[in-house]
CSV table of C-alpha atoms in Angstrom, one decimal:
chain,number,residue,atom,x,y,z
A,1,MET,CA,-4.5,10.8,4.6
A,2,SER,CA,-7.3,8.4,3.8
A,3,ARG,CA,-6.6,4.7,4.0
A,4,ARG,CA,-7.9,4.5,0.4
A,5,THR,CA,-4.8,6.2,-1.0
A,6,SER,CA,-2.4,4.8,1.6
A,7,GLU,CA,-0.5,1.6,0.8
A,8,PHE,CA,1.1,1.1,4.2
A,9,CYS,CA,0.0,1.8,7.8
A,10,ASP,CA,2.7,4.5,8.2
A,11,GLY,CA,0.8,6.7,5.8
A,12,ILE,CA,3.0,6.5,2.7
A,13,SER,CA,0.7,6.7,-0.3
A,14,ARG,CA,0.9,5.1,-3.6
A,15,ARG,CA,1.0,8.6,-5.1
A,16,SER,CA,4.0,9.6,-3.1
A,17,VAL,CA,5.9,6.4,-3.9
A,18,ILE,CA,5.2,6.9,-7.6
A,19,GLN,CA,6.3,10.6,-7.4
A,20,ALA,CA,9.5,9.5,-5.7
A,21,GLY,CA,10.1,7.1,-8.5
A,22,LEU,CA,9.5,9.7,-11.2
A,23,THR,CA,11.7,12.2,-9.4
A,24,GLY,CA,14.5,9.7,-9.5
A,25,LEU,CA,13.7,8.9,-13.1
A,26,MET,CA,13.7,12.5,-14.3
A,27,GLY,CA,17.1,13.0,-12.6
A,28,LEU,CA,18.6,10.0,-14.5
A,29,SER,CA,21.5,10.9,-16.7
A,30,LEU,CA,22.1,8.1,-19.2
A,31,PRO,CA,25.4,9.6,-20.5
A,32,ASP,CA,26.6,9.6,-16.9
A,33,ILE,CA,25.6,5.9,-16.5
A,34,LEU,CA,27.7,4.9,-19.5
A,35,ARG,CA,30.6,7.1,-18.7
A,36,LEU,CA,30.8,5.8,-15.1
A,37,LYS,CA,30.4,2.2,-16.4
A,38,ALA,CA,33.3,2.7,-18.7
A,39,GLN,CA,35.4,4.1,-15.9
A,40,ALA,CA,34.6,1.1,-13.7
A,41,ALA,CA,35.4,-1.3,-16.5
A,42,SER,CA,38.8,0.4,-17.0
A,43,THR,CA,39.7,0.0,-13.3
A,44,ASN,CA,38.2,-3.4,-12.6
A,45,GLY,CA,40.7,-5.3,-14.7
A,46,ARG,CA,38.6,-8.4,-15.3
A,47,ALA,CA,35.5,-9.5,-17.2
A,48,GLN,CA,32.3,-9.7,-15.2
A,49,ASP,CA,30.4,-12.9,-14.8
A,50,ASP,CA,27.1,-13.2,-16.7
A,51,THR,CA,25.0,-13.5,-13.5
A,52,ALA,CA,21.8,-11.7,-12.5
A,53,ILE,CA,19.3,-11.5,-9.7
A,54,ILE,CA,15.6,-11.0,-9.5
A,55,PHE,CA,14.4,-9.3,-6.2
A,56,LEU,CA,10.7,-9.9,-5.4
A,57,GLU,CA,9.9,-7.2,-2.9
A,58,LEU,CA,7.0,-8.3,-0.8
A,59,ALA,CA,6.3,-4.8,0.3
A,60,GLY,CA,4.5,-4.4,3.6
A,61,GLY,CA,5.9,-7.4,5.3
A,62,PRO,CA,4.3,-10.9,4.7
A,63,THR,CA,3.1,-13.2,7.4
A,64,GLN,CA,5.4,-16.2,8.0
A,65,HIS,CA,2.5,-18.3,9.3
A,66,GLU,CA,0.4,-18.0,6.2
A,67,THR,CA,3.3,-18.5,3.7
A,68,TYR,CA,6.4,-20.6,4.5
A,69,ASP,CA,6.2,-21.4,8.2
A,70,PRO,CA,2.8,-22.7,9.3
A,71,LYS,CA,2.3,-23.7,12.9
A,72,PRO,CA,-0.4,-26.3,12.9
A,73,ASN,CA,0.1,-27.3,16.5
A,74,ALA,CA,0.0,-23.8,17.9
A,75,PRO,CA,-3.1,-22.4,19.7
A,76,ALA,CA,-5.8,-21.3,17.2
A,77,ASP,CA,-5.1,-17.5,17.7
A,78,TYR,CA,-1.5,-18.2,16.7
A,79,ARG,CA,-1.8,-20.8,13.9
A,80,GLY,CA,-4.7,-19.0,12.2
A,81,PRO,CA,-7.5,-20.6,10.1
A,82,LEU,CA,-5.4,-21.9,7.1
A,83,ASN,CA,-4.2,-25.4,6.8
A,84,PRO,CA,-0.6,-26.6,6.2
A,85,ILE,CA,0.1,-28.6,3.0
A,86,SER,CA,2.9,-31.0,2.1
A,87,THR,CA,5.6,-30.0,-0.4
A,88,SER,CA,7.7,-31.9,-2.8
A,89,VAL,CA,10.3,-32.3,0.0
A,90,PRO,CA,9.2,-34.8,2.6
A,91,GLY,CA,8.6,-33.2,6.0
A,92,VAL,CA,8.4,-29.7,4.8
A,93,GLN,CA,5.0,-27.9,4.9
A,94,PHE,CA,3.8,-24.6,3.5
A,95,SER,CA,0.5,-22.7,4.1
A,96,GLU,CA,-2.3,-23.7,1.8
A,97,PHE,CA,-1.9,-20.5,-0.2
A,98,MET,CA,1.5,-21.6,-1.3
A,99,LYS,CA,0.4,-24.8,-3.1
A,100,GLU,CA,2.2,-24.0,-6.4
A,101,GLN,CA,5.5,-23.3,-4.7
A,102,ALA,CA,5.0,-26.4,-2.6
A,103,GLN,CA,5.3,-28.4,-5.8
A,104,VAL,CA,8.7,-26.9,-6.6
A,105,MET,CA,10.1,-26.9,-3.1
A,106,ASP,CA,12.9,-29.1,-4.3
A,107,LYS,CA,14.1,-26.1,-6.3
A,108,LEU,CA,13.7,-23.6,-3.4
A,109,ALA,CA,15.5,-22.8,-0.3
A,110,VAL,CA,13.4,-21.3,2.5
A,111,ILE,CA,15.0,-19.5,5.5
A,112,ARG,CA,12.6,-19.4,8.5
A,113,SER,CA,15.0,-17.7,10.9
A,114,ILE,CA,15.7,-14.2,9.4
A,115,HIS,CA,15.4,-11.6,12.1
A,116,HIS,CA,16.2,-8.0,13.0
A,117,ASN,CA,15.2,-5.4,15.6
A,118,SER,CA,12.8,-3.0,13.8
A,119,GLY,CA,9.1,-2.9,13.4
A,120,SER,CA,9.1,0.2,11.2
A,121,HIS,CA,8.3,0.0,7.5
A,122,ARG,CA,10.9,2.6,6.6
A,123,THR,CA,13.7,1.3,8.8
A,124,SER,CA,13.1,-2.3,7.9
A,125,SER,CA,12.7,-1.7,4.1
A,126,HIS,CA,16.0,0.3,4.1
A,127,LEU,CA,17.7,-2.6,5.9
A,128,THR,CA,16.5,-5.3,3.6
A,129,GLN,CA,17.4,-3.4,0.5
A,130,THR,CA,20.7,-1.8,1.5
A,131,GLY,CA,22.0,-3.7,4.5
A,132,TYR,CA,21.7,-0.7,6.8
A,133,TYR,CA,19.1,0.6,9.2
A,134,LEU,CA,17.5,4.0,8.3
A,135,ARG,CA,18.7,6.5,10.8
A,136,ASP,CA,16.1,9.1,10.1
A,137,ARG,CA,12.9,7.1,10.6
A,138,GLN,CA,10.8,9.8,8.9
A,139,SER,CA,12.8,9.9,5.7
A,140,ASN,CA,11.7,8.5,2.4
A,141,GLU,CA,15.1,8.9,0.8
A,142,ASN,CA,17.9,6.4,0.7
A,143,GLU,CA,20.7,7.0,3.2
A,144,MET,CA,22.7,4.1,1.7
A,145,PRO,CA,22.6,2.8,-1.9
A,146,SER,CA,20.4,-0.3,-2.6
A,147,ILE,CA,21.8,-3.5,-3.9
A,148,GLY,CA,20.6,-2.7,-7.4
A,149,CYS,CA,22.4,0.6,-7.5
A,150,ILE,CA,25.6,-0.8,-6.1
A,151,THR,CA,25.4,-3.5,-8.8
A,152,SER,CA,24.8,-0.9,-11.5
A,153,LYS,CA,27.9,0.9,-10.5
A,154,VAL,CA,30.2,-2.1,-9.9
A,155,ARG,CA,29.0,-4.5,-12.6
A,156,GLY,CA,26.8,-2.6,-15.1
A,157,SER,CA,24.6,-4.5,-17.4
A,158,ASN,CA,25.4,-7.9,-19.0
A,159,GLU,CA,24.7,-6.6,-22.5
A,160,GLN,CA,25.4,-3.4,-24.3
A,161,GLY,CA,22.4,-1.2,-24.9
A,162,ILE,CA,20.5,-2.7,-21.9
A,163,PRO,CA,20.0,-1.0,-18.5
A,164,ALA,CA,21.8,-2.6,-15.6
A,165,TYR,CA,19.0,-2.2,-13.0
A,166,VAL,CA,15.3,-2.2,-13.8
A,167,SER,CA,12.4,-1.9,-11.4
A,168,LEU,CA,8.9,-3.1,-12.2
A,169,PRO,CA,6.5,-1.3,-12.2
A,170,ARG,CA,8.3,1.2,-9.9
A,171,ASP,CA,11.4,1.3,-7.7
A,172,MET,CA,11.5,-0.5,-4.4
A,173,ARG,CA,10.7,1.6,-1.4
A,174,PHE,CA,14.4,2.2,-0.8
A,175,GLY,CA,15.7,1.0,-4.1
A,176,ARG,CA,17.6,4.2,-5.0
A,177,ALA,CA,21.3,5.2,-5.2
A,178,ALA,CA,21.7,7.8,-2.3
A,179,TRP,CA,25.2,9.4,-2.6
A,180,LEU,CA,26.3,7.1,-5.4
A,181,GLY,CA,24.4,9.5,-7.7
A,182,LYS,CA,21.1,9.5,-9.6
A,183,GLY,CA,22.9,7.9,-12.6
A,184,TYR,CA,22.6,4.6,-10.7
A,185,ASN,CA,19.0,4.8,-9.9
A,186,PRO,CA,16.8,2.1,-11.4
A,187,PHE,CA,15.2,2.3,-14.8
A,188,ILE,CA,11.5,1.9,-14.1
A,189,THR,CA,8.7,0.8,-16.3
A,190,ALA,CA,6.1,3.1,-14.6
A,191,ARG,CA,3.3,0.7,-15.4
A,192,ASP,CA,2.3,-3.0,-14.9
A,193,ALA,CA,3.2,-5.4,-17.7
A,194,ASP,CA,-0.3,-6.9,-17.8
A,195,ARG,CA,-1.7,-3.8,-19.5
A,196,LYS,CA,-3.1,-4.2,-22.9
A,197,ASN,CA,-0.5,-3.1,-25.5
A,198,PHE,CA,2.1,-2.7,-22.8
A,199,GLU,CA,4.9,-0.4,-23.7
A,200,VAL,CA,7.5,1.4,-21.6
A,201,PRO,CA,7.1,5.2,-22.0
A,202,ASN,CA,10.8,5.8,-21.5
A,203,LEU,CA,11.6,3.7,-24.5
A,204,THR,CA,8.8,4.4,-26.9
A,205,LEU,CA,9.1,8.1,-26.3
A,206,LEU,CA,12.4,8.4,-28.1
A,207,ARG,CA,11.7,6.2,-31.1
A,208,GLY,CA,13.1,7.7,-34.2
A,209,LEU,CA,15.8,9.8,-32.6
A,210,THR,CA,19.3,9.6,-34.1
A,211,SER,CA,22.6,11.1,-33.3
A,212,GLU,CA,22.1,13.7,-36.0
A,213,ARG,CA,18.9,15.0,-34.3
A,214,LEU,CA,20.9,15.7,-31.1
A,215,LYS,CA,22.5,18.6,-32.9
A,216,ASP,CA,19.2,20.4,-32.9
A,217,ARG,CA,18.3,21.2,-29.3
A,218,LYS,CA,14.9,22.7,-30.0
A,219,GLN,CA,13.9,19.7,-32.1
A,220,LEU,CA,15.1,17.4,-29.4
A,221,LEU,CA,13.1,19.1,-26.7
A,222,LYS,CA,9.9,18.9,-28.7
A,223,GLY,CA,10.2,15.2,-28.7
A,224,PHE,CA,10.0,14.9,-24.9
A,225,ASP,CA,7.0,14.7,-22.7
A,226,ALA,CA,7.9,16.7,-19.6
A,227,THR,CA,6.3,14.2,-17.3
A,228,ARG,CA,8.1,11.2,-18.7
A,229,GLU,CA,11.5,12.5,-19.8
A,230,ILE,CA,14.5,10.5,-18.8
A,231,ILE,CA,17.2,12.9,-19.9
A,232,ASP,CA,18.2,16.0,-17.9
A,233,ASN,CA,17.4,18.7,-20.5
A,234,ASN,CA,19.8,21.1,-18.9
A,235,GLY,CA,22.6,18.9,-19.9
A,236,VAL,CA,21.5,17.7,-23.3
A,237,GLY,CA,22.8,20.7,-25.3
A,238,ASP,CA,26.3,20.0,-24.2
A,239,ALA,CA,26.3,16.2,-24.1
A,240,MET,CA,27.4,15.6,-27.6
A,241,ASP,CA,30.0,12.9,-27.0
A,242,GLN,CA,30.2,9.2,-27.5
A,243,PHE,CA,28.4,8.4,-24.3
A,244,THR,CA,25.4,10.5,-25.3
A,245,ARG,CA,25.0,8.7,-28.6
A,246,GLU,CA,25.2,5.4,-26.8
A,247,ALA,CA,22.7,6.6,-24.3
A,248,PHE,CA,20.2,7.3,-27.0
A,249,GLU,CA,20.9,4.0,-28.6
A,250,MET,CA,19.9,2.4,-25.3
A,251,VAL,CA,16.5,4.0,-25.3
A,252,ALA,CA,15.9,4.2,-29.0
A,253,GLY,CA,17.7,1.2,-30.3
A,254,ASP,CA,16.4,-2.4,-30.7
A,255,ALA,CA,18.1,-4.1,-27.8
A,256,ALA,CA,16.3,-2.5,-24.9
A,257,ARG,CA,13.0,-2.3,-26.8
A,258,ASN,CA,13.1,-6.0,-27.6
A,259,ALA,CA,14.0,-6.9,-24.0
A,260,PHE,CA,10.9,-5.1,-22.7
A,261,ASP,CA,8.6,-6.4,-25.4
A,262,ILE,CA,6.6,-9.0,-23.4
A,263,SER,CA,4.3,-9.6,-26.3
A,264,GLN,CA,7.1,-11.8,-27.8
A,265,GLU,CA,6.5,-14.3,-25.0
A,266,ASP,CA,4.2,-17.2,-26.2
A,267,GLU,CA,0.6,-17.3,-24.9
A,268,ALA,CA,1.1,-20.5,-22.9
A,269,THR,CA,4.0,-18.9,-21.0
A,270,ARG,CA,2.0,-15.8,-20.2
A,271,ASP,CA,-0.9,-17.9,-19.0
A,272,ARG,CA,1.4,-20.0,-16.8
A,273,TYR,CA,2.7,-16.9,-14.9
A,274,GLY,CA,-0.9,-15.5,-14.6
A,275,ARG,CA,-2.6,-12.8,-16.6
A,276,ASN,CA,-2.3,-10.2,-13.8
A,277,SER,CA,0.2,-7.7,-12.7
A,278,PHE,CA,2.0,-10.2,-10.4
A,279,GLY,CA,2.4,-12.7,-13.2
A,280,GLN,CA,3.3,-10.4,-16.0
A,281,ASN,CA,5.7,-8.2,-14.1
A,282,ILE,CA,7.6,-11.3,-12.8
A,283,LEU,CA,7.6,-12.8,-16.4
A,284,LEU,CA,9.0,-9.5,-17.7
A,285,ALA,CA,11.7,-9.6,-15.0
A,286,ARG,CA,12.7,-13.1,-16.3
A,287,ARG,CA,12.8,-11.7,-19.8
A,288,LEU,CA,14.9,-8.8,-18.8
A,289,VAL,CA,17.6,-10.8,-17.0
A,290,GLU,CA,17.7,-13.1,-20.0
A,291,HIS,CA,18.4,-10.2,-22.3
A,292,GLY,CA,21.2,-8.6,-20.2
A,293,VAL,CA,19.7,-6.8,-17.2
A,294,THR,CA,21.8,-7.5,-14.1
A,295,VAL,CA,19.2,-6.7,-11.4
A,296,ALA,CA,15.5,-6.7,-11.9
A,297,SER,CA,13.3,-5.9,-8.9
A,298,VAL,CA,9.5,-6.5,-8.8
A,299,ARG,CA,7.3,-4.7,-6.3
A,300,VAL,CA,4.8,-7.5,-5.5
A,301,THR,CA,1.8,-5.7,-4.0
A,302,GLY,CA,-1.8,-5.1,-4.6
A,303,PRO,CA,-2.9,-4.9,-1.9
A,304,SER,CA,0.3,-4.6,0.1
A,305,TRP,CA,1.4,-7.4,2.6
A,306,ASP,CA,0.7,-5.0,5.5
A,307,ASP,CA,-2.2,-7.1,6.8
A,308,HIS,CA,-3.3,-5.5,10.1
A,309,ARG,CA,-6.9,-6.6,9.5
A,310,ASP,CA,-8.8,-9.2,7.6
A,311,LEU,CA,-5.5,-11.0,6.9
A,312,VAL,CA,-6.9,-14.2,5.3
A,313,LYS,CA,-9.2,-12.2,3.0
A,314,ARG,CA,-6.4,-9.8,2.0
A,315,MET,CA,-3.9,-12.6,1.6
A,316,LYS,CA,-6.1,-14.5,-0.8
A,317,GLN,CA,-6.1,-11.5,-3.2
A,318,LYS,CA,-2.3,-11.5,-3.5
A,319,ALA,CA,-0.9,-14.7,-2.2
A,320,ILE,CA,-2.5,-16.9,-4.8
A,321,PRO,CA,-1.3,-15.0,-7.9
A,322,TYR,CA,2.1,-14.4,-6.3
A,323,ASP,CA,2.4,-18.1,-5.5
A,324,ARG,CA,1.6,-19.0,-9.1
A,325,ALA,CA,4.0,-16.5,-10.6
A,326,PHE,CA,6.9,-17.4,-8.4
A,327,ALA,CA,6.5,-21.1,-9.1
A,328,ALA,CA,6.3,-20.4,-12.8
A,329,LEU,CA,9.4,-18.4,-12.6
A,330,VAL,CA,11.4,-21.1,-10.8
A,331,GLU,CA,10.3,-23.7,-13.4
A,332,ASP,CA,10.9,-21.4,-16.3
A,333,LEU,CA,14.5,-20.6,-15.2
A,334,HIS,CA,15.3,-24.3,-15.0
A,335,ALA,CA,13.6,-25.1,-18.3
A,336,ARG,CA,15.7,-22.3,-20.0
A,337,GLY,CA,18.9,-23.3,-18.3
A,338,LEU,CA,19.0,-20.0,-16.4
A,339,ASP,CA,18.9,-21.5,-12.9
A,340,LYS,CA,22.6,-21.1,-12.4
A,341,LYS,CA,22.9,-17.7,-13.9
A,342,VAL,CA,19.9,-16.1,-12.1
A,343,MET,CA,19.3,-16.0,-8.4
A,344,VAL,CA,15.8,-15.1,-7.1
A,345,VAL,CA,14.9,-13.8,-3.7
A,346,ALA,CA,11.4,-13.1,-2.3
A,347,MET,CA,11.7,-11.0,0.8
A,348,GLY,CA,9.6,-8.4,2.6
A,349,GLU,CA,10.8,-6.0,5.3
A,350,PHE,CA,9.7,-8.0,8.3
A,351,GLY,CA,7.3,-10.8,9.4
A,352,ARG,CA,4.0,-10.5,11.4
A,353,THR,CA,3.1,-11.0,15.0
A,354,PRO,CA,2.7,-14.7,16.0
A,355,LYS,CA,-0.7,-13.9,17.5
A,356,PHE,CA,-3.7,-12.6,15.6
A,357,ASN,CA,-4.9,-9.2,16.7
A,358,LYS,CA,-8.5,-8.2,17.5
A,359,ASN,CA,-9.0,-7.2,13.8
A,360,ALA,CA,-8.2,-10.6,12.5
A,361,GLY,CA,-4.8,-9.4,11.3
A,362,ARG,CA,-1.2,-9.6,12.4
A,363,ASP,CA,1.0,-6.6,13.2
A,364,HIS,CA,4.6,-5.7,12.4
A,365,TRP,CA,7.2,-8.2,13.7
A,366,GLY,CA,10.9,-7.9,12.9
A,367,ARG,CA,11.9,-10.7,15.3
A,368,VAL,CA,11.4,-13.4,12.7
A,369,MET,CA,10.6,-13.6,9.1
A,370,SER,CA,10.7,-16.1,6.2
A,371,VAL,CA,12.7,-15.6,3.0
A,372,ALA,CA,12.6,-17.8,-0.1
A,373,LEU,CA,15.4,-18.2,-2.6
A,374,ALA,CA,15.9,-20.1,-5.8
A,375,GLY,CA,18.6,-20.4,-8.5
A,376,GLY,CA,22.1,-19.1,-8.4
A,377,GLY,CA,23.6,-22.5,-7.9
A,378,ILE,CA,22.6,-22.6,-4.2
A,379,LYS,CA,21.6,-25.8,-2.4
A,380,THR,CA,17.9,-26.1,-2.7
A,381,GLY,CA,15.2,-28.5,-1.5
A,382,GLN,CA,15.9,-27.4,2.1
A,383,VAL,CA,14.5,-25.3,5.0
A,384,ILE,CA,17.2,-23.4,6.8
A,385,GLY,CA,16.7,-22.4,10.5
A,386,ALA,CA,13.5,-22.6,12.5
A,387,SER,CA,11.2,-20.4,14.5
A,388,ASP,CA,9.7,-21.4,17.9
A,389,ALA,CA,6.4,-23.3,18.3
A,390,GLU,CA,4.4,-20.1,17.9
A,391,GLY,CA,6.4,-18.5,15.1
A,392,GLY,CA,7.7,-15.6,17.1
A,393,THR,CA,11.5,-16.0,17.4
A,394,PRO,CA,14.4,-17.9,15.8
A,395,ILE,CA,15.5,-21.0,17.6
A,396,ASP,CA,17.9,-22.4,15.1
A,397,ALA,CA,20.4,-20.8,12.6
A,398,PRO,CA,19.4,-17.2,13.2
A,399,TYR,CA,20.3,-15.1,10.2
A,400,ARG,CA,19.8,-11.4,9.3
A,401,PRO,CA,18.7,-9.6,6.1
A,402,GLU,CA,22.4,-8.6,5.6
A,403,ASN,CA,23.3,-12.3,5.2
A,404,VAL,CA,20.7,-12.6,2.4
A,405,LEU,CA,22.2,-9.6,0.7
A,406,ALA,CA,25.7,-11.0,1.1
A,407,MET,CA,24.6,-14.2,-0.7
A,408,LEU,CA,23.2,-12.0,-3.6
A,409,TYR,CA,26.4,-10.0,-3.8
A,410,ARG,CA,28.4,-13.3,-3.8
A,411,HIS,CA,26.4,-14.5,-6.7
A,412,LEU,CA,27.0,-11.3,-8.6
A,413,GLY,CA,30.7,-11.5,-8.0
A,414,ILE,CA,30.7,-8.3,-5.9
A,415,ASP,CA,32.9,-8.1,-2.8
A,416,PRO,CA,30.7,-6.5,0.0
A,417,SER,CA,33.8,-5.3,1.8
A,418,THR,CA,34.4,-2.8,-1.0
A,419,THR,CA,34.1,0.8,0.1
A,420,PHE,CA,32.8,3.9,-1.5
A,421,LEU,CA,33.1,7.5,-0.3
A,422,ASP,CA,29.8,9.1,0.8
A,423,HIS,CA,28.9,12.8,0.6
A,424,SER,CA,31.0,13.5,3.6
A,425,GLY,CA,34.1,11.7,2.2
A,426,ARG,CA,33.7,8.9,4.6
A,427,PRO,CA,34.5,5.4,3.2
A,428,ARG,CA,31.4,3.1,3.5
A,429,TYR,CA,31.4,-0.6,3.1
A,430,ILE,CA,28.8,-2.1,0.8
A,431,LEU,CA,27.9,-4.3,3.8
A,432,GLU,CA,29.3,-4.0,7.3
A,433,ARG,CA,27.8,-7.4,8.2
A,434,ARG,CA,28.6,-9.7,5.4
A,435,GLU,CA,28.7,-13.3,6.7
A,436,LEU,CA,27.4,-15.8,4.2
A,437,ILE,CA,24.6,-18.3,4.8
A,438,SER,CA,26.7,-21.4,4.9
A,439,GLU,CA,23.9,-23.9,4.3
A,440,LEU,CA,23.2,-22.5,0.9
A,441,ILE,CA,26.8,-23.0,-0.4
């Protein structure tokens, strides 16, 4: 496989990732989503809190040195060529590529001591998105459900007619539902929100459909594009109940279409986030949670953060627009009074080696990584934990990705000790390691 079509060093191509996303999308059964959501509501016995999360997936594994944990006093081949800059919190420094976030550090919490034991993209991505290592290191399929899928099952959406879990522009690498069932896979936009006349195919496709038209199977099938259908045609003919009508209202009604209509955002806001895929996808994620989506994930790549060579050159392409968009999101949430309702996490699958390699890049490094959080009522304006003088291992407050997920579940009101039966009938905890990050509470 050529490097031109590969996004990561382990040979996973953009094409295969997109195909995996479309496979999950085409297996999505909206009537099943609504039916199972209704069953969950009937057994839960309490109203759900109106909370949400935005998960910024920094796919490929960003370097800690050139983002949130610069090492200006380390030897040159460790500290790298970039300079540290001061933030709005005295004594806290970021890399010079994070200058916009540096200005809103008082509204951020950065953990510099997240660690785990894997240097594999697959294993590490599965861990950071599900809380479990991937046992089959060659698999591209979820072995455990991701946080978005768990939330879709337990919580559902915050508003009727809105999907619970949306991924932009495609699902996270291991952002799918595994044995929970495809009905809990994410709703994906399948395109970047910075496209001119942006529309979501899965919504615009079904405009004009009504419950009456469901009675005519042949007429219904003519209305679908086989490459973009989001209803399992094998089940449509028999799915003439209340949930089917509600499912079509979700994709053909006004609520979801308005939520995804980024053109309703004013020009100044769109400019503030950045007129690029980073900015507009992150802006759309804010818009979605504001309209009732419970989990919005954004795959923040282009190029990926898998910087084995020419790190500074590659970082400049993505770090600057990412920095701008994340800072805009944080300010926007506060300005709109959403900073308690919405928790944001920016996390890759691992960090990078403390020392530059011969190709002016850094390699995979699970032993320490930095994670940034905002909102959700957490204590901000602080750095939690620390790495050693070269940025290679935690020396204070060592935490793991599971602890980050536990904080997200806490915000959503989901008990991570809850169990579900997998395909073998074995009860599985949402998280086996579920200690909270006490400094954030």
